[in-house]
Amino acid sequence: MSKILVTGGAGFIGSNFVRLLLDETDHEVINLDALTYAGNLENLADLESNPRYSFVRADISLRSEVEAAFSSAPDKSSPEMVVHFAAESHVDRSVLDASAFVNTNVLGTQVLIDVARARGVERFLHVSTDEVYGSLGATGKFTEQTPLQPNSPYSASKTGSDLLVRAAHHTHGFPAMITRCSNNYGPYQFPEKLIPLMIANALEGQKLPVYGDGLNVRDWIYVGDHCAALLAVLMQGKAGEVYNIGGNEERENIWVVKTILELLGKGEELIEYVKDRPGHDRRYAIDGSKIAQELGWKPAHDFAGGLRETVTWYLDNKDWWQRVRSGAYREYYKRQYGSD
Ligand code: NAD
Ligand code: TDX
């Protein structure tokens, strides 16, 4: 039984991954998270009494805080594995101000590499994105050999982090793998991203803002499938390798928005076409043959079923997203831990 340090475990994908580790493995889990606007410990409230789970509030760009998290076990022994989710993750926010993206995604990743290396971590999984490859035209898919051509400040900062991880492996033999996944959806996604935003707006009778012509394409993957792929790479992946992860479910944004309205029994008059995102990538699509062939992983959910389940989750957990939208979720940490 190893200790696994998960960074960004209070966010969307990280909290789903922490849950998977506790449910399906015997490992101990240390959740390191700074609790930015996107970090919400309510996502994991039911796990707090689990003796295999602990939380440490730390900012990955601050070495002393990362060191303390690595020594947080009762016997001070370091985690054997690290899974690195912590990041600023929203493209639109990076267009408004890129500074936090550079600080967390680039500098923070290097701090984490430095501490993990000094502590002799045996496996390091860096969770990245298909957006590092840039944008596709009408045809083709991203492979692991596709040149890196990030277009947004967010994707440029993620590319920077990928290259730092790559260099640490090349220079120091740092035992790291990189994964690049397509667009996730599912429970606990912050309602600034397309799918939860559209569900929440529709339920509250607000307009659904569709950027540009609505014909941009994303390849959607259910978050549980992404987490299962990450576990496979963490346990069986080869150090120094990159693995693409995709849902094989390409859809135009407008199709996604109309399907959500249909699932909720709402009318299309709620749709509002708005000014396009600056530099908006047209199309993403993942070639997932490497992970399928080498690790035997494939997504288990189709988009139609996964989206239905997700809409049901947001209907059943109205309180969760309403607290997020109102900011009330931030009181939870104070109540639970007695400080901001
Ligand atoms: P999220 O925004 O929901 O969560 C990010 C988490 O990181 C939050 O809990 C936040 O508090 C934490 N964090 C931010 N800055 C920090 C810092 N300086 N120190 C410590 N913790 C910090 O993001 P997400 O959607 O769950 O994405 C997780 C990771 O997966 C990111 O690295 C992202 O680039 C990558 N990814 C996301 C998607 C997607 O569709 N959401 C797809 C591919 C890859
Ligand atoms: O209000 C909106 N209207 C709209 O048309 C929002 C928020 C988005 N969109 C469009 C932009 C994109 O074409 O929907 C598509 C999806 O947008 P986002 O949910 O913001 O995701 P995206 O920009 O594709 O990036 C996501 O996938 C890759 C994640 O946020 C990243 O963290 C991940 O790396």
GROMACS .gro file of C-alpha atoms and ligand atoms in nm, residues 7-15 32-40 58-61 84-90 100 103-105 108 126-130 154 158 179-185 188-190 192-193 220-221 226, ligand 1:
model
  100
    7THR     CA    1  -0.272   1.789  -0.621
    8GLY     CA    2  -0.593   1.976  -0.704
    9GLY     CA    3  -0.805   1.706  -0.539
   10ALA     CA    4  -1.074   1.956  -0.440
   11GLY     CA    5  -1.146   2.044  -0.803
   12PHE     CA    6  -1.367   1.873  -1.058
   13ILE     CA    7  -1.153   1.589  -1.198
   14GLY     CA    8  -0.928   1.567  -0.889
   15SER     CA    9  -1.222   1.505  -0.654
   32LEU     CA   10  -0.298   1.892  -0.163
   33ASP     CA   11  -0.507   2.187  -0.275
   34ALA     CA   12  -0.486   2.566  -0.240
   35LEU     CA   13  -0.868   2.599  -0.252
   36THR     CA   14  -0.887   2.868  -0.517
   37TYR     CA   15  -1.233   2.967  -0.641
   38ALA     CA   16  -1.242   2.625  -0.816
   39GLY     CA   17  -1.150   2.416  -0.512
   40ASN     CA   18  -1.448   2.297  -0.310
   58ALA     CA   19  -0.104   2.429   0.013
   59ASP     CA   20  -0.015   2.635  -0.291
   60ILE     CA   21   0.199   2.440  -0.538
   61SER     CA   22   0.396   2.751  -0.630
   84HIS     CA   23  -0.082   1.635  -1.052
   85PHE     CA   24  -0.417   1.800  -1.135
   86ALA     CA   25  -0.374   2.140  -0.966
   87ALA     CA   26  -0.405   2.414  -1.225
   88GLU     CA   27  -0.590   2.720  -1.334
   89SER     CA   28  -0.819   2.546  -1.584
   90HIS     CA   29  -1.056   2.792  -1.752
  100ALA     CA   30  -0.231   3.306  -1.216
  103ASN     CA   31   0.223   3.110  -1.156
  104THR     CA   32   0.032   2.788  -1.088
  105ASN     CA   33   0.059   2.591  -1.411
  108GLY     CA   34   0.386   2.549  -0.956
  126HIS     CA   35   0.116   1.498  -1.494
  127VAL     CA   36  -0.245   1.556  -1.602
  128SER     CA   37  -0.250   1.768  -1.916
  129THR     CA   38  -0.487   1.855  -2.195
  130ASP     CA   39  -0.543   1.810  -2.569
  154TYR     CA   40  -0.425   2.860  -2.060
  158LYS     CA   41  -0.016   2.385  -1.975
  179THR     CA   42  -0.157   1.242  -2.016
  180ARG     CA   43  -0.345   1.472  -2.254
  181CYS     CA   44  -0.720   1.443  -2.229
  182SER     CA   45  -1.013   1.590  -2.416
  183ASN     CA   46  -1.309   1.781  -2.265
  184ASN     CA   47  -1.445   1.625  -1.945
  185TYR     CA   48  -1.801   1.644  -1.817
  188TYR     CA   49  -1.882   1.836  -0.956
  189GLN     CA   50  -1.776   2.036  -1.263
  190PHE     CA   51  -1.755   2.405  -1.181
  192GLU     CA   52  -1.826   2.812  -1.559
  193LYS     CA   53  -1.756   2.532  -1.812
  220TRP     CA   54  -1.636   1.480  -2.480
  221ILE     CA   55  -1.531   1.226  -2.217
  226HIS     CA   56  -1.082   0.992  -1.762
  341NAD     P1   57  -1.063   2.267  -1.163
  341NAD     O1   58  -1.044   2.409  -1.197
  341NAD     O2   59  -1.201   2.215  -1.136
  341NAD     O3   60  -0.975   2.230  -1.035
  341NAD     C1   61  -0.845   2.278  -1.016
  341NAD     C2   62  -0.804   2.253  -0.871
  341NAD     O4   63  -0.668   2.297  -0.854
  341NAD     C3   64  -0.890   2.330  -0.770
  341NAD     O5   65  -0.926   2.246  -0.663
  341NAD     C4   66  -0.797   2.442  -0.723
  341NAD     O6   67  -0.823   2.484  -0.589
  341NAD     C5   68  -0.660   2.375  -0.736
  341NAD     N1   69  -0.551   2.473  -0.750
  341NAD     C6   70  -0.547   2.578  -0.836
  341NAD     N2   71  -0.433   2.649  -0.819
  341NAD     C7   72  -0.362   2.585  -0.721
  341NAD     C8   73  -0.236   2.606  -0.660
  341NAD     N3   74  -0.158   2.711  -0.693
  341NAD     N4   75  -0.194   2.518  -0.566
  341NAD     C9   76  -0.271   2.412  -0.529
  341NAD     N5   77  -0.394   2.388  -0.582
  341NAD    C10   78  -0.437   2.473  -0.678
  341NAD     O7   79  -0.993   2.186  -1.282
  341NAD     P2   80  -1.033   2.047  -1.351
  341NAD     O8   81  -1.127   2.073  -1.460
  341NAD     O9   82  -1.063   1.948  -1.246
  341NAD    O10   83  -0.891   2.010  -1.418
  341NAD    C11   84  -0.792   1.941  -1.344
  341NAD    C12   85  -0.669   1.921  -1.432
  341NAD    O11   86  -0.705   1.848  -1.550
  341NAD    C13   87  -0.606   2.050  -1.480
  341NAD    O12   88  -0.465   2.034  -1.476
  341NAD    C14   89  -0.654   2.064  -1.625
  341NAD    O13   90  -0.561   2.134  -1.703
  341NAD    C15   91  -0.664   1.920  -1.665
  341NAD     N6   92  -0.763   1.890  -1.770
  341NAD    C16   93  -0.893   1.932  -1.756
  341NAD    C17   94  -0.987   1.899  -1.854
  341NAD    C18   95  -1.131   1.939  -1.841
  341NAD    O14   96  -1.207   1.918  -1.934
  341NAD     N7   97  -1.175   1.994  -1.728
  341NAD    C19   98  -0.946   1.825  -1.966
  341NAD    C20   99  -0.813   1.786  -1.977
  341NAD    C21  100  -0.723   1.818  -1.879
   0.00000   0.00000   0.00000
